[in-house]
Structures are given as C-alpha cells and as structure tokens.
Coordinates of C-alpha atoms in Angstrom, one line a residue:
X1 CA 7.5 -35.8 -3.7
X2 CA 3.9 -36.2 -3.6
X3 CA 2.3 -39.6 -3.5
X4 CA 0.0 -41.0 -6.1
X5 CA -3.3 -41.4 -4.8
X6 CA -3.8 -45.0 -4.0
X7 CA 0.1 -45.8 -3.9
X8 CA 1.2 -48.1 -1.5
X9 CA 3.1 -45.5 1.0
X10 CA 0.3 -43.6 1.4
X11 CA -2.2 -46.3 2.2
X12 CA 0.5 -47.3 4.8
X13 CA 0.3 -43.7 6.5
X14 CA -2.7 -42.8 5.9
X15 CA -5.8 -44.9 7.6
X16 CA -9.2 -44.9 7.1
X17 CA -12.0 -43.3 8.2
X18 CA -13.8 -45.2 11.1
X19 CA -17.3 -44.6 8.9
X20 CA -16.1 -44.7 5.6
X21 CA -12.9 -47.0 5.7
X22 CA -12.5 -45.9 1.7
X23 CA -11.9 -42.4 2.3
X24 CA -8.4 -42.0 3.6
X25 CA -7.5 -39.3 6.2
X26 CA -4.9 -37.7 8.2
X27 CA -7.2 -36.5 11.1
X28 CA -8.4 -37.5 14.2
X29 CA -11.0 -37.0 16.7
X30 CA -9.6 -34.9 19.7
X31 CA -12.2 -36.8 21.7
X32 CA -11.8 -40.8 20.6
X33 CA -9.0 -40.4 18.3
X34 CA -10.5 -42.7 15.6
X35 CA -9.6 -41.4 12.0
X36 CA -12.1 -39.3 10.4
X37 CA -13.1 -37.8 6.8
X38 CA -14.2 -34.6 6.0
X39 CA -17.6 -35.7 5.5
X40 CA -17.9 -36.6 9.0
X41 CA -15.6 -33.6 10.5
X42 CA -17.4 -31.8 13.4
X43 CA -16.2 -28.6 13.9
X44 CA -14.8 -28.4 17.8
X45 CA -13.7 -25.6 19.9
X46 CA -10.3 -27.2 19.4
X47 CA -9.6 -29.2 16.3
X48 CA -12.5 -31.4 15.0
X49 CA -14.9 -34.5 17.0
X50 CA -16.6 -37.1 14.8
X51 CA -20.1 -37.9 14.8
X52 CA -20.8 -40.1 17.4
X53 CA -18.8 -38.2 19.9
X54 CA -20.4 -35.1 19.4
X55 CA -23.9 -37.1 19.9
X56 CA -22.4 -37.7 23.7
X57 CA -21.3 -41.0 22.5
X58 CA -23.7 -43.3 20.8
X59 CA -23.0 -45.7 18.6
X60 CA -20.3 -48.6 18.5
X61 CA -17.3 -49.3 18.2
X62 CA -16.2 -46.8 20.4
X63 CA -12.8 -46.3 21.9
X64 CA -12.4 -47.4 25.5
X65 CA -13.4 -44.0 26.9
X66 CA -15.5 -42.4 23.9
X67 CA -18.8 -43.2 25.6
X68 CA -18.1 -40.1 28.1
X69 CA -17.1 -37.4 26.5
X70 CA -13.2 -36.0 26.9
X71 CA -10.9 -33.7 25.9
X72 CA -8.1 -33.8 24.1
X73 CA -6.7 -34.6 27.3
X74 CA -9.3 -36.8 28.9
X75 CA -10.4 -33.9 30.8
X76 CA -14.3 -33.7 31.3
X77 CA -16.3 -31.4 28.8
X78 CA -17.9 -28.4 30.3
X79 CA -20.9 -26.5 29.6
X80 CA -18.4 -23.2 29.6
X81 CA -14.9 -24.2 28.7
X82 CA -13.7 -21.0 29.5
X83 CA -14.6 -20.8 33.3
X84 CA -11.4 -21.7 34.8
X85 CA -10.0 -18.5 32.6
X86 CA -12.5 -16.1 33.6
X87 CA -11.9 -16.8 37.6
X88 CA -8.3 -16.2 37.0
X89 CA -8.9 -12.8 35.1
X90 CA -11.4 -11.9 38.1
X91 CA -8.8 -12.9 40.7
X92 CA -6.1 -10.4 38.9
X93 CA -8.4 -7.6 38.4
X94 CA -9.5 -7.7 41.8
X95 CA -6.0 -8.0 43.5
X96 CA -5.1 -4.8 41.6
X97 CA -8.1 -2.7 42.8
X98 CA -6.9 -3.9 46.0
X99 CA -3.1 -2.7 45.2
X100 CA -4.6 0.5 44.8
X101 CA -6.8 0.7 47.1
X102 CA -4.6 -0.2 50.1
X103 CA -0.9 1.1 48.4
X104 CA 2.9 -0.6 48.4
X105 CA 1.7 -2.0 52.1
X106 CA -0.3 -4.5 50.6
X107 CA 2.1 -5.1 47.4
X108 CA 4.8 -5.3 49.6
X109 CA 3.9 -7.7 51.0
X110 CA 2.3 -10.2 48.5
X111 CA 5.0 -9.5 45.7
X112 CA 7.9 -11.7 45.3
X113 CA 11.3 -10.6 47.2
X114 CA 13.9 -12.9 48.0
X115 CA 15.3 -11.3 50.8
X116 CA 15.2 -7.6 51.3
X117 CA 14.6 -4.8 54.4
X118 CA 11.2 -3.2 53.2
X119 CA 10.8 0.3 54.8
X120 CA 6.8 0.4 54.8
X121 CA 7.0 -2.8 56.6
X122 CA 10.0 -2.5 59.2
X123 CA 11.9 -5.5 58.7
X124 CA 13.3 -8.0 56.8
X125 CA 11.0 -9.5 54.5
X126 CA 11.4 -12.0 51.5
X127 CA 10.7 -16.0 50.5
X128 CA 14.5 -17.2 52.4
X129 CA 12.4 -15.6 55.4
X130 CA 10.2 -18.9 55.0
X131 CA 7.7 -16.3 53.4
X132 CA 7.3 -19.3 50.1
X133 CA 3.2 -18.0 49.5
X134 CA 5.1 -15.0 47.6
X135 CA 5.8 -17.7 44.8
X136 CA 2.1 -17.9 44.6
X137 CA 0.8 -15.0 45.6
X138 CA 3.3 -12.8 43.3
X139 CA 1.5 -14.4 40.0
X140 CA -1.7 -12.4 40.8
X141 CA -0.4 -9.1 41.3
X142 CA 0.6 -6.0 38.7
X143 CA 2.8 -3.0 38.4
X144 CA 0.7 -0.8 36.2
X145 CA -2.6 -0.9 34.2
X146 CA -0.4 -1.8 30.8
X147 CA 1.0 -4.9 32.9
X148 CA -2.6 -6.2 33.8
X149 CA -4.2 -5.4 30.3
X150 CA -1.2 -7.1 28.7
X151 CA -1.2 -9.9 30.7
X152 CA -5.3 -10.2 30.9
X153 CA -5.8 -10.1 27.1
X154 CA -3.1 -12.4 26.2
X155 CA -5.0 -14.9 29.6
X156 CA -8.2 -14.7 27.4
X157 CA -6.7 -15.3 24.0
X158 CA -4.8 -18.0 25.1
X159 CA -6.1 -19.5 28.1
X160 CA -9.6 -20.3 26.6
X161 CA -8.8 -22.6 24.0
X162 CA -6.7 -24.3 25.9
X163 CA -8.4 -24.5 28.8
X164 CA -11.2 -26.2 26.1
X165 CA -8.7 -28.6 24.7
X166 CA -7.2 -29.9 28.3
X167 CA -10.4 -29.6 30.9
X168 CA -10.6 -27.3 34.0
X169 CA -8.1 -29.4 36.2
X170 CA -5.1 -30.2 34.2
X171 CA -5.6 -26.2 33.4
X172 CA -5.4 -25.2 36.4
X173 CA -2.3 -27.6 37.3
X174 CA -0.7 -26.3 34.0
X175 CA -1.1 -22.8 34.6
X176 CA -0.3 -23.0 38.8
X177 CA 2.8 -25.1 38.0
X178 CA 4.0 -23.2 35.7
X179 CA 3.6 -19.7 37.5
X180 CA 5.5 -21.6 40.5
X181 CA 8.4 -22.5 37.9
X182 CA 8.8 -18.9 36.8
X183 CA 8.9 -17.6 40.2
X184 CA 11.3 -20.6 41.7
X185 CA 13.5 -19.3 39.0
X186 CA 13.1 -15.8 39.5
X187 CA 14.1 -16.2 43.2
X188 CA 17.0 -18.8 42.7
X189 CA 18.9 -16.4 39.7
X190 CA 17.8 -12.6 40.4
X191 CA 19.0 -10.4 43.2
X192 CA 17.8 -11.3 46.2
X193 CA 16.2 -7.4 47.0
X194 CA 14.8 -7.4 43.5
X195 CA 11.1 -7.6 44.0
X196 CA 8.7 -9.1 41.0
X197 CA 5.2 -9.9 40.3
X198 CA 2.8 -10.6 37.7
X199 CA 1.2 -13.2 35.6
X200 CA 3.5 -13.9 32.9
X201 CA 5.2 -16.7 34.2
X202 CA 2.2 -18.6 33.9
X203 CA 0.8 -17.1 30.8
X204 CA 4.3 -18.1 29.6
X205 CA 3.6 -21.6 30.4
X206 CA 0.4 -21.3 28.5
X207 CA 2.4 -20.2 25.5
X208 CA 4.5 -23.6 25.5
X209 CA 1.7 -25.9 26.1
X210 CA -0.3 -24.1 23.6
X211 CA 2.8 -24.4 21.0
X212 CA 2.9 -28.3 21.7
X213 CA -0.8 -28.9 21.4
X214 CA -0.5 -27.0 18.1
X215 CA 2.1 -29.7 17.1
X216 CA 0.4 -32.1 18.3
X217 CA -3.0 -31.5 15.9
X218 CA -0.8 -30.5 13.4
X219 CA -1.8 -26.9 12.9
X220 CA 0.2 -24.4 11.5
X221 CA 3.2 -23.5 13.9
X222 CA 3.9 -20.0 12.6
X223 CA 1.5 -18.2 14.2
X224 CA 2.2 -19.2 17.8
X225 CA 5.7 -19.1 16.8
X226 CA 5.7 -15.5 16.0
X227 CA 3.8 -14.4 19.0
X228 CA 6.0 -16.2 20.6
X229 CA 9.4 -14.8 19.5
X230 CA 7.6 -11.2 19.9
X231 CA 6.8 -12.0 23.6
X232 CA 10.7 -12.8 24.1
X233 CA 12.3 -10.5 22.0
X234 CA 10.1 -7.9 24.8
X235 CA 11.4 -9.7 27.7
X236 CA 15.0 -9.2 27.1
X237 CA 14.8 -5.8 25.2
X238 CA 13.3 -4.1 28.2
X239 CA 15.3 -4.0 31.4
X240 CA 12.4 -3.8 33.9
X241 CA 10.8 -7.4 32.8
X242 CA 11.8 -10.5 34.9
X243 CA 13.2 -13.2 32.3
X244 CA 13.6 -15.4 34.3
X245 CA 10.1 -15.7 35.2
X246 CA 9.3 -16.2 31.2
X247 CA 11.3 -18.7 30.6
X248 CA 11.3 -20.8 33.9
X249 CA 7.1 -20.5 33.3
X250 CA 8.1 -21.5 29.5
X251 CA 9.6 -24.5 30.2
X252 CA 7.7 -25.6 32.8
X253 CA 4.5 -25.2 30.4
X254 CA 6.3 -27.2 27.3
X255 CA 7.1 -29.6 29.9
X256 CA 3.5 -30.5 31.3
X257 CA 2.2 -29.5 27.8
X258 CA 3.8 -32.3 26.5
X259 CA 2.7 -34.6 29.6
X260 CA -1.1 -33.7 28.7
X261 CA -1.4 -34.3 24.7
X262 CA 1.1 -37.0 24.6
X263 CA 0.4 -39.5 27.1
X264 CA -0.5 -42.8 26.1
X265 CA -4.4 -43.1 26.8
X266 CA -4.2 -46.2 29.1
X267 CA -1.6 -44.5 31.7
X268 CA -3.3 -40.7 31.1
X269 CA -3.8 -39.9 34.2
X270 CA -0.1 -41.2 36.0
X271 CA 2.2 -39.9 33.2
X272 CA 0.0 -36.0 33.1
X273 CA -0.1 -35.9 37.2
X274 CA 3.1 -37.5 37.6
X275 CA 5.1 -35.0 35.4
X276 CA 3.1 -32.3 37.5
X277 CA 4.4 -33.7 40.5
X278 CA 8.0 -33.6 39.3
X279 CA 7.8 -30.1 38.1
X280 CA 7.0 -28.9 41.6
X281 CA 9.9 -31.0 43.1
X282 CA 11.7 -29.4 40.8
X283 CA 10.1 -25.9 42.2
X284 CA 10.7 -26.9 45.6
X285 CA 14.7 -27.6 45.1
X286 CA 15.2 -24.7 43.4
X287 CA 13.6 -22.7 45.9
X288 CA 15.7 -24.5 49.2
X289 CA 19.0 -24.1 47.0
X290 CA 18.6 -20.3 47.1
X291 CA 17.2 -19.9 50.7
X292 CA 20.6 -22.0 51.8
X293 CA 22.8 -19.4 49.9
X294 CA 20.6 -16.3 51.2
X295 CA 20.2 -17.8 55.3

C-alpha cells in the first residue's frame, strides 16, 4: 500500500532535495549523488544531474569530488562520450577487412583455438602451445557479414551509453576483461580443436553491466532483460555459437559492472580495479588449468 504524502514512513524513506529541502525525492544526481527534485533535474546521457554539477561544480555544499565533474562510476566527463566505442568498432571492422583480404591464414593465426593441427599453417597451433594472445585477438575477428554487423550494432547501442556512464578507462577495463573471461571459459570448456572468434563475449559483458547500472539507477529493467533473454535464446539455440564465450563474458560483466557502480566513494578506485584484477586472475587460472590438461 502506498504511503500518504507527509506520512512518517515516507519522510523517513525519501530525502529532501538539496536545493528545496521541503520537496521529497527519490532521484539523485548521477555525479555527486545528492537528492534532486523534478525542478532541479537536468537530463544527462545517463540519468539526471543537479544544476551545480552541470555548471561544472560551482556553488556550495558539494560532495567531496563534485567540484570535478565525474561520471556515475567516478570516471572523467569527456566531450565525446562514445569515442572508445567508435574506436573498438573501427578496429573490428578493420580486422574484418584484413580477414577478407588475406584469407584463412590470417584468421587461423589469431582466432581462439585450444590445440589443433592447422593445415594452412602446417603446424600444431593454439593457446596450449603458448599462444595466449589468441584470447585477446579473437575478440576482434568475425566469421561473416551478419556476424560482424550484428555485433557492431549491439556494441554501438549498448556500449555508447555505458561508456558515458563509466568513463573511458573503466569502460575499457570492463570490455576487455569481459571478453577475456569469455575467451578463457571457451578455452576451458570447448573442444580444443574448435575455433572461436567474435566480440560477442565482450558485448555480453556490456549487457550484464548495463543491467546492473539500470538497477542502480532504478530504471525499468524489462527492456534490457528482454533483450538479454532473446540473445541467450540465440546463444543456446544455434549450434555454431560459442555459449561459453557469452556466459563467461556475461558473468564477468555483471561482476565488474557491480563493482563499478556500487563501489563506496571513499574506496572507489580500490574496489573497482581490485575487482578487475580478481577477474583477470580468474582468466589466468582457467587458462593455466586447461593448458595443463592439454599438454
């Protein structure tokens, strides 16, 4: 049952706007996290900001880091909040054109494969042979026009807003570690001679982090959940899709995303990058375990 306006329970649950203390509100500025009423809300790329933060931190009574405009996760506000996403898309497209130009020899040299004889190269190749770089390079390769188009559209739609919310450094850490988590789980569980490639592991990490962010901002979760469910149906419904990469990336993205948006302000960097380090350790452990099994 809803509380009547002015009831003791509502007064306890909802703080007053920092500029209009008599107006209760459940919305907070995404930069300084102070409560703001509808009159003070300024629409931003993610959530709302208070007038002082929009003006660049002028005014009084700010939270400790409000003088320097920051993203929700503590990153630096930039003039182009989608720059990293654009660069990642450009790298994937460039790599795909190289694949088309050079052919299978290039793809077979950089895709993710555990341990297998590659006729084109005439040798045994794979992560188990010490080629750990494949865990990373495979994230930029794609198998078809449909594959790269679908992944790049997803990266643009999901990655752009997330980059704006986290900041460039944190967004990059999320992207690459989610992708590596997907690669490591694929290496651990898939057949050693089964090649895998694509940015979908990293993109599933962005999906997971977006869900965490939307819950943190108290947005409607149904759209992102529906989109995630549809992607999971495709993941397990098609035989040529590496479900290990998707699940590994998703789990990595949820873990890192939670640390990014829920880290306490006074220990923000320690918690955020400490969690990133733990995910990287998990990637190394999975890789070492599988390598031991194959050699």
